[in-house]
């Protein structure tokens, strides 16, 4: 399926659409960039899903990533860096359309099958983990790593993490840790495990039959993960009221993995950590994904004015020196008022409105 934006954006088909049997197939096609999402890609995906929703010849949708490295590494954060540094609004426009498509995927009336093979991070989670059939493999690495760049989980990530068992969601949100297949299933980020070598066979079978008929022939049990055994100290430590107390508990339980987790957290943006903990906990109390996405839109837009977003992307992606200079540099210096600024209303004409 071609759109006018295909020609307007570039000739390299960064997202491709075709129909196999009764399955509409989406291929994110920027393998050199780990299929990172751009604004034109999001617009085209939305257009295709809208068309297939009304097309009686399409019974289900399948989304996959080109190449061997992953479904999608997220949004184009270098573009966000440049936009934030210049004080422009292109990122807000991108997020508005991206969050709308996250909501569309979650409410899609036909089976939406996501092949979450390889790296699935940030925006990649948004176009997969809200689907009705989410498949991971032994190569899957699923994460919301935003605190490492001075940002906060978005694309409905706080909705998903806020509903993970126990305190696992807070753990993944603060650390940005990437999880494999078993842990993705445990946390509610995926539904089925299929060995990566069987994905071509599974894809071919989906062209001829509905997902619920096909999957039992391919689904298997993954190798054990790490989080189930760590639940006792994770649930205890992340039940604390503040990030400072969480770190203190992690350092005090006497488990090497907990100590390493504390060190991981302390390397992230102090402001992003506190806002993230508040966002995940508030998301758990909201009743719909749409309400959470509206909250995330406020947080994301307000983050554009935070020095840590530009600095985090600079350190991790632009200069790659891996030594961000956070401002403020410590958790103790981030006040409650600093956190609340991220949740402040944007103004009636700027808020995200979803059906």
Tab-separated table of C-alpha atoms in Angstrom:
chain	number	residue	atom	x	y	z
A	1	UNK	CA	0.000	0.000	0.000
A	2	UNK	CA	1.475	3.334	-1.055
A	3	UNK	CA	0.484	6.734	0.252
A	4	UNK	CA	1.336	10.258	-0.839
A	5	UNK	CA	3.701	10.494	2.130
A	6	UNK	CA	5.744	7.606	0.730
A	7	UNK	CA	6.767	9.790	-2.169
A	8	UNK	CA	7.017	12.952	-0.088
A	9	UNK	CA	9.327	11.448	2.533
A	10	UNK	CA	11.848	9.414	0.557
A	11	UNK	CA	12.145	6.704	-2.016
A	12	UNK	CA	13.453	4.045	0.341
A	13	UNK	CA	10.118	2.788	1.728
A	14	UNK	CA	10.924	3.093	5.428
A	15	UNK	CA	7.667	1.344	6.217
A	16	UNK	CA	6.128	-1.145	3.814
A	17	UNK	CA	2.631	-2.604	3.526
A	18	UNK	CA	1.225	-5.551	1.650
A	19	UNK	CA	-1.495	-8.163	2.056
A	20	UNK	CA	-0.780	-11.884	2.220
A	21	UNK	CA	-3.973	-13.891	2.104
A	22	UNK	CA	-6.192	-12.250	4.724
A	23	UNK	CA	-3.299	-10.713	6.671
A	24	UNK	CA	-2.200	-7.114	6.283
A	25	UNK	CA	1.582	-7.091	6.787
A	26	UNK	CA	3.514	-4.069	8.072
A	27	UNK	CA	7.308	-4.089	7.780
A	28	UNK	CA	9.275	-1.361	9.532
A	29	UNK	CA	12.115	-0.944	7.079
A	30	UNK	CA	14.992	1.090	8.496
A	31	UNK	CA	17.296	-1.805	9.457
A	32	UNK	CA	20.427	0.360	9.677
A	33	UNK	CA	18.631	2.502	12.281
A	34	UNK	CA	17.128	-0.535	14.027
A	35	UNK	CA	13.833	0.433	12.394
A	36	UNK	CA	13.515	3.566	14.540
A	37	UNK	CA	10.260	5.404	13.926
A	38	UNK	CA	10.016	8.704	12.102
A	39	UNK	CA	6.969	10.931	11.879
A	40	UNK	CA	6.187	9.952	8.259
A	41	UNK	CA	6.387	6.259	9.245
A	42	UNK	CA	3.841	6.805	12.007
A	43	UNK	CA	1.498	8.668	9.665
A	44	UNK	CA	1.664	5.927	7.043
A	45	UNK	CA	1.100	3.208	9.612
A	46	UNK	CA	-1.961	5.022	10.906
A	47	UNK	CA	-3.332	5.401	7.393
A	48	UNK	CA	-2.814	1.719	6.623
A	49	UNK	CA	-4.434	0.542	9.856
A	50	UNK	CA	-7.425	2.806	9.248
A	51	UNK	CA	-7.839	1.394	5.736
A	52	UNK	CA	-7.453	-2.232	6.809
A	53	UNK	CA	-9.902	-1.733	9.655
A	54	UNK	CA	-12.625	-1.092	7.059
A	55	UNK	CA	-11.421	-3.665	4.526
A	56	UNK	CA	-13.383	-6.947	4.779
A	57	UNK	CA	-10.624	-8.729	2.829
A	58	UNK	CA	-8.163	-8.120	5.704
A	59	UNK	CA	-8.856	-10.308	8.732
A	60	UNK	CA	-5.790	-9.496	10.835
A	61	UNK	CA	-2.635	-7.389	10.891
A	62	UNK	CA	0.990	-8.463	11.376
A	63	UNK	CA	3.816	-6.043	12.229
A	64	UNK	CA	7.490	-6.980	11.951
A	65	UNK	CA	10.888	-5.361	11.560
A	66	UNK	CA	13.272	-5.616	8.628
A	67	UNK	CA	16.703	-7.124	9.224
A	68	UNK	CA	17.938	-9.440	11.946
A	69	UNK	CA	18.441	-7.001	14.818
A	70	UNK	CA	14.976	-6.153	16.014
A	71	UNK	CA	11.449	-4.899	15.507
A	72	UNK	CA	12.112	-1.275	16.466
A	73	UNK	CA	14.583	0.544	18.718
A	74	UNK	CA	12.159	3.422	19.359
A	75	UNK	CA	11.746	6.906	17.976
A	76	UNK	CA	14.420	8.960	16.267
A	77	UNK	CA	15.931	10.436	19.423
A	78	UNK	CA	18.617	12.380	17.580
A	79	UNK	CA	15.811	14.352	15.925
A	80	UNK	CA	14.239	14.912	19.361
A	81	UNK	CA	17.602	16.175	20.637
A	82	UNK	CA	17.924	18.667	17.810
A	83	UNK	CA	14.315	19.801	18.213
A	84	UNK	CA	14.601	20.292	21.971
A	85	UNK	CA	17.899	22.108	21.618
A	86	UNK	CA	16.374	24.494	19.092
A	87	UNK	CA	13.199	25.018	21.120
A	88	UNK	CA	10.964	23.801	18.301
A	89	UNK	CA	7.699	21.807	18.374
A	90	UNK	CA	8.312	18.985	15.887
A	91	UNK	CA	8.711	16.428	18.702
A	92	UNK	CA	5.344	17.340	20.205
A	93	UNK	CA	3.718	16.949	16.790
A	94	UNK	CA	5.371	13.539	16.390
A	95	UNK	CA	4.305	12.375	19.842
A	96	UNK	CA	0.722	13.506	19.250
A	97	UNK	CA	0.431	11.242	16.202
A	98	UNK	CA	2.483	8.445	17.769
A	99	UNK	CA	0.341	8.268	20.917
A	100	UNK	CA	-2.815	8.316	18.813
A	101	UNK	CA	-1.614	5.249	16.944
A	102	UNK	CA	-0.713	3.534	20.228
A	103	UNK	CA	-4.351	3.997	21.261
A	104	UNK	CA	-5.576	2.790	17.854
A	105	UNK	CA	-3.509	-0.397	18.160
A	106	UNK	CA	-4.859	-1.112	21.642
A	107	UNK	CA	-8.453	-0.744	20.418
A	108	UNK	CA	-7.953	-2.359	17.012
A	109	UNK	CA	-11.032	-4.443	16.157
A	110	UNK	CA	-9.042	-7.138	14.322
A	111	UNK	CA	-6.217	-9.303	15.656
A	112	UNK	CA	-2.991	-7.285	15.706
A	113	UNK	CA	-0.019	-9.641	15.720
A	114	UNK	CA	3.353	-8.178	16.741
A	115	UNK	CA	6.580	-10.088	16.105
A	116	UNK	CA	8.682	-8.701	18.967
A	117	UNK	CA	11.873	-10.372	17.786
A	118	UNK	CA	15.234	-8.831	18.714
A	119	UNK	CA	15.374	-5.290	20.075
A	120	UNK	CA	12.014	-3.763	21.017
A	121	UNK	CA	12.468	-0.491	22.871
A	122	UNK	CA	10.568	2.731	23.509
A	123	UNK	CA	8.408	3.479	20.491
A	124	UNK	CA	8.888	-0.128	19.397
A	125	UNK	CA	7.013	-1.185	22.521
A	126	UNK	CA	4.287	1.302	21.596
A	127	UNK	CA	3.618	-0.282	18.195
A	128	UNK	CA	3.732	-3.848	19.528
A	129	UNK	CA	2.897	-4.336	23.200
A	130	UNK	CA	-0.561	-2.753	22.900
A	131	UNK	CA	-1.490	-5.350	20.285
A	132	UNK	CA	-3.771	-8.312	20.936
A	133	UNK	CA	-1.214	-10.994	19.954
A	134	UNK	CA	2.346	-10.253	21.096
A	135	UNK	CA	5.067	-12.761	20.230
A	136	UNK	CA	8.596	-12.820	21.662
A	137	UNK	CA	11.561	-15.029	20.776
A	138	UNK	CA	14.827	-16.066	22.417
A	139	UNK	CA	16.364	-12.989	20.760
A	140	UNK	CA	13.878	-10.511	22.232
A	141	UNK	CA	15.169	-7.639	24.346
A	142	UNK	CA	12.222	-5.527	25.467
A	143	UNK	CA	12.810	-2.257	27.315
A	144	UNK	CA	11.669	1.242	28.154
A	145	UNK	CA	15.142	2.785	28.621
A	146	UNK	CA	14.116	6.443	28.778
A	147	UNK	CA	15.596	7.367	32.177
A	148	UNK	CA	19.058	6.842	30.693
A	149	UNK	CA	18.533	9.780	28.318
A	150	UNK	CA	16.807	12.078	30.793
A	151	UNK	CA	13.336	11.183	29.538
A	152	UNK	CA	10.305	9.308	30.929
A	153	UNK	CA	8.614	6.149	29.570
A	154	UNK	CA	5.886	7.082	27.097
A	155	UNK	CA	3.926	5.477	24.187
A	156	UNK	CA	1.658	3.938	26.810
A	157	UNK	CA	4.661	2.413	28.571
A	158	UNK	CA	3.584	3.715	31.968
A	159	UNK	CA	0.163	2.069	31.396
A	160	UNK	CA	1.838	-1.285	30.734
A	161	UNK	CA	4.406	-1.010	33.511
A	162	UNK	CA	1.852	0.293	35.983
A	163	UNK	CA	-0.065	-2.957	35.528
A	164	UNK	CA	2.855	-5.388	35.744
A	165	UNK	CA	2.761	-7.840	38.668
A	166	UNK	CA	3.947	-6.550	42.019
A	167	UNK	CA	6.593	-3.848	41.671
A	168	UNK	CA	8.147	-5.194	38.472
A	169	UNK	CA	6.916	-2.229	36.460
A	170	UNK	CA	8.656	0.305	38.678
A	171	UNK	CA	11.828	-1.778	38.492
A	172	UNK	CA	11.830	-1.824	34.687
A	173	UNK	CA	10.861	1.841	34.442
A	174	UNK	CA	13.598	3.167	36.739
A	175	UNK	CA	16.416	0.902	35.563
A	176	UNK	CA	15.488	0.856	31.872
A	177	UNK	CA	16.520	-2.807	31.947
A	178	UNK	CA	15.938	-4.918	28.835
A	179	UNK	CA	14.161	-8.209	29.490
A	180	UNK	CA	14.087	-11.431	27.540
A	181	UNK	CA	11.157	-13.573	26.521
A	182	UNK	CA	10.243	-15.167	29.856
A	183	UNK	CA	10.394	-11.890	31.746
A	184	UNK	CA	8.428	-10.061	29.042
A	185	UNK	CA	5.705	-12.686	29.452
A	186	UNK	CA	5.849	-12.387	33.248
A	187	UNK	CA	5.515	-8.595	33.110
A	188	UNK	CA	2.554	-8.679	30.717
A	189	UNK	CA	4.490	-7.173	27.817
A	190	UNK	CA	3.995	-10.242	25.603
A	191	UNK	CA	1.666	-13.233	25.242
A	192	UNK	CA	3.497	-16.018	23.407
A	193	UNK	CA	6.995	-17.369	22.877
A	194	UNK	CA	7.935	-18.705	19.431
A	195	UNK	CA	11.507	-19.736	18.519
A	196	UNK	CA	13.015	-17.187	16.119
A	197	UNK	CA	13.797	-19.857	13.550
A	198	UNK	CA	10.101	-20.607	13.188
A	199	UNK	CA	8.977	-17.042	12.505
A	200	UNK	CA	9.083	-17.364	8.687
A	201	UNK	CA	6.957	-20.490	8.924
A	202	UNK	CA	4.573	-18.782	11.343
A	203	UNK	CA	4.272	-15.745	9.077
A	204	UNK	CA	3.438	-17.936	6.106
A	205	UNK	CA	0.823	-19.809	8.131
A	206	UNK	CA	-0.807	-16.535	9.215
A	207	UNK	CA	-1.490	-15.717	5.579
A	208	UNK	CA	-3.821	-18.705	5.447
A	209	UNK	CA	-5.454	-18.810	8.884
A	210	UNK	CA	-6.315	-16.657	11.916
A	211	UNK	CA	-3.694	-16.190	14.627
A	212	UNK	CA	-5.677	-18.098	17.249
A	213	UNK	CA	-5.692	-21.165	15.005
A	214	UNK	CA	-2.053	-20.917	13.982
A	215	UNK	CA	-0.253	-20.067	17.215
A	216	UNK	CA	-0.785	-23.350	19.105
A	217	UNK	CA	1.367	-25.075	16.470
A	218	UNK	CA	4.313	-22.735	17.061
A	219	UNK	CA	4.140	-21.484	20.649
A	220	UNK	CA	6.576	-23.021	23.123
A	221	UNK	CA	7.982	-22.431	26.597
A	222	UNK	CA	10.919	-20.011	26.837
A	223	UNK	CA	14.039	-20.502	28.893
A	224	UNK	CA	13.578	-19.232	32.484
A	225	UNK	CA	14.065	-15.540	33.060
A	226	UNK	CA	15.582	-13.625	35.970
A	227	UNK	CA	12.761	-11.607	37.474
A	228	UNK	CA	10.654	-14.376	39.019
A	229	UNK	CA	13.439	-15.307	41.442
A	230	UNK	CA	14.091	-11.630	42.201
A	231	UNK	CA	10.489	-10.771	42.993
A	232	UNK	CA	10.947	-10.867	46.802
A	233	UNK	CA	13.538	-8.093	46.922
A	234	UNK	CA	12.076	-6.203	43.965
A	235	UNK	CA	8.619	-6.055	45.558
A	236	UNK	CA	10.091	-5.060	48.915
A	237	UNK	CA	12.469	-2.398	47.661
A	238	UNK	CA	10.186	-0.714	45.132
A	239	UNK	CA	7.354	-0.465	47.645
A	240	UNK	CA	9.246	2.437	49.204
A	241	UNK	CA	7.753	5.886	48.787
A	242	UNK	CA	10.653	7.633	47.073
A	243	UNK	CA	13.483	6.846	44.692
A	244	UNK	CA	15.977	7.608	47.475
A	245	UNK	CA	14.325	5.042	49.726
A	246	UNK	CA	14.187	2.490	46.906
A	247	UNK	CA	17.946	2.854	46.386
A	248	UNK	CA	18.568	2.631	50.131
A	249	UNK	CA	16.576	-0.597	50.344
A	250	UNK	CA	18.336	-2.056	47.305
A	251	UNK	CA	21.717	-1.396	48.909
A	252	UNK	CA	20.562	-2.882	52.185
A	253	UNK	CA	19.091	-6.255	51.197
A	254	UNK	CA	22.474	-7.916	50.798
A	255	UNK	CA	21.882	-9.309	47.314
A	256	UNK	CA	24.565	-8.573	44.673
A	257	UNK	CA	21.902	-8.191	41.979
A	258	UNK	CA	20.055	-5.640	44.132
A	259	UNK	CA	23.276	-3.690	44.720
A	260	UNK	CA	23.957	-3.671	40.972
A	261	UNK	CA	20.403	-2.451	40.400
A	262	UNK	CA	20.957	0.448	42.804
A	263	UNK	CA	24.116	1.418	40.930
A	264	UNK	CA	22.231	1.254	37.634
A	265	UNK	CA	19.513	3.554	38.945
A	266	UNK	CA	22.004	6.062	40.336
A	267	UNK	CA	23.551	6.477	36.889
A	268	UNK	CA	20.243	7.706	35.420
A	269	UNK	CA	18.875	11.242	35.365
A	270	UNK	CA	17.747	12.081	38.912
A	271	UNK	CA	14.899	14.227	37.593
A	272	UNK	CA	13.759	11.578	35.124
A	273	UNK	CA	13.841	8.937	37.861
A	274	UNK	CA	11.543	10.890	40.164
A	275	UNK	CA	9.156	11.857	37.378
A	276	UNK	CA	9.113	8.264	36.108
A	277	UNK	CA	8.218	6.809	39.496
A	278	UNK	CA	5.394	9.333	39.828
A	279	UNK	CA	4.198	8.668	36.253
A	280	UNK	CA	4.057	4.881	36.667
A	281	UNK	CA	2.227	5.144	39.985
A	282	UNK	CA	-0.258	7.699	38.645
A	283	UNK	CA	-0.819	5.578	35.528
A	284	UNK	CA	-1.739	2.626	37.719
A	285	UNK	CA	-4.580	4.731	39.120
A	286	UNK	CA	-5.965	5.886	35.766
A	287	UNK	CA	-8.784	3.906	34.196
A	288	UNK	CA	-7.965	3.960	30.468
A	289	UNK	CA	-4.935	3.891	28.211
A	290	UNK	CA	-6.197	7.117	26.629
A	291	UNK	CA	-6.036	8.937	29.969
A	292	UNK	CA	-2.510	7.632	30.517
A	293	UNK	CA	-1.410	8.721	27.046
A	294	UNK	CA	-2.776	12.201	27.736
A	295	UNK	CA	-0.705	12.275	30.936
A	296	UNK	CA	2.363	11.022	29.080
A	297	UNK	CA	1.913	13.708	26.440
A	298	UNK	CA	2.043	16.385	29.125
A	299	UNK	CA	5.159	14.846	30.643
A	300	UNK	CA	6.901	14.417	27.283
A	301	UNK	CA	6.177	17.954	26.122
A	302	UNK	CA	7.296	19.424	29.426
A	303	UNK	CA	10.459	17.300	29.221
A	304	UNK	CA	11.472	19.224	26.094
A	305	UNK	CA	12.333	22.133	28.365
A	306	UNK	CA	14.376	19.943	30.729
A	307	UNK	CA	18.153	20.186	30.322
A	308	UNK	CA	18.518	16.468	31.041
A	309	UNK	CA	16.783	15.377	27.829
A	310	UNK	CA	19.223	17.215	25.566
A	311	UNK	CA	22.176	16.229	27.747
A	312	UNK	CA	21.164	12.573	27.988
A	313	UNK	CA	20.791	12.145	24.234
A	314	UNK	CA	24.037	14.045	23.693
A	315	UNK	CA	25.939	11.698	25.979
A	316	UNK	CA	24.386	8.453	24.773
A	317	UNK	CA	23.764	9.063	21.064
A	318	UNK	CA	25.401	12.226	19.726
A	319	UNK	CA	28.850	12.404	21.354
A	320	UNK	CA	28.629	8.883	22.837
A	321	UNK	CA	30.912	9.759	25.742
A	322	UNK	CA	28.468	8.012	28.129
A	323	UNK	CA	29.094	10.662	30.799
A	324	UNK	CA	25.959	12.781	31.073
A	325	UNK	CA	26.093	15.800	33.354
A	326	UNK	CA	22.647	15.764	34.920
A	327	UNK	CA	21.075	18.962	36.251
A	328	UNK	CA	20.456	18.750	39.127
A	329	UNK	CA	23.049	16.005	39.642
A	330	UNK	CA	21.549	14.267	42.692
A	331	UNK	CA	18.194	12.871	43.730
A	332	UNK	CA	18.166	15.019	46.878
A	333	UNK	CA	18.231	18.172	44.772
A	334	UNK	CA	15.104	17.262	42.772
A	335	UNK	CA	12.147	18.772	44.610
A	336	UNK	CA	8.490	17.836	44.561
A	337	UNK	CA	7.806	21.061	42.657
A	338	UNK	CA	10.359	20.023	40.037
A	339	UNK	CA	8.439	16.776	39.528
A	340	UNK	CA	5.038	18.446	39.402
A	341	UNK	CA	6.151	20.753	36.602
A	342	UNK	CA	6.248	17.743	34.283
A	343	UNK	CA	2.567	17.019	34.932
A	344	UNK	CA	1.445	20.628	34.506
A	345	UNK	CA	-1.341	21.272	31.967
A	346	UNK	CA	-0.155	22.372	28.554
A	347	UNK	CA	-3.071	24.667	27.800
A	348	UNK	CA	-6.407	23.826	26.224
A	349	UNK	CA	-5.168	24.044	22.627
A	350	UNK	CA	-2.127	21.818	23.229
A	351	UNK	CA	-3.494	18.901	25.236
A	352	UNK	CA	-3.731	15.448	23.668
A	353	UNK	CA	-7.389	14.598	22.990
A	354	UNK	CA	-8.205	10.953	22.301
A	355	UNK	CA	-11.626	9.364	21.685
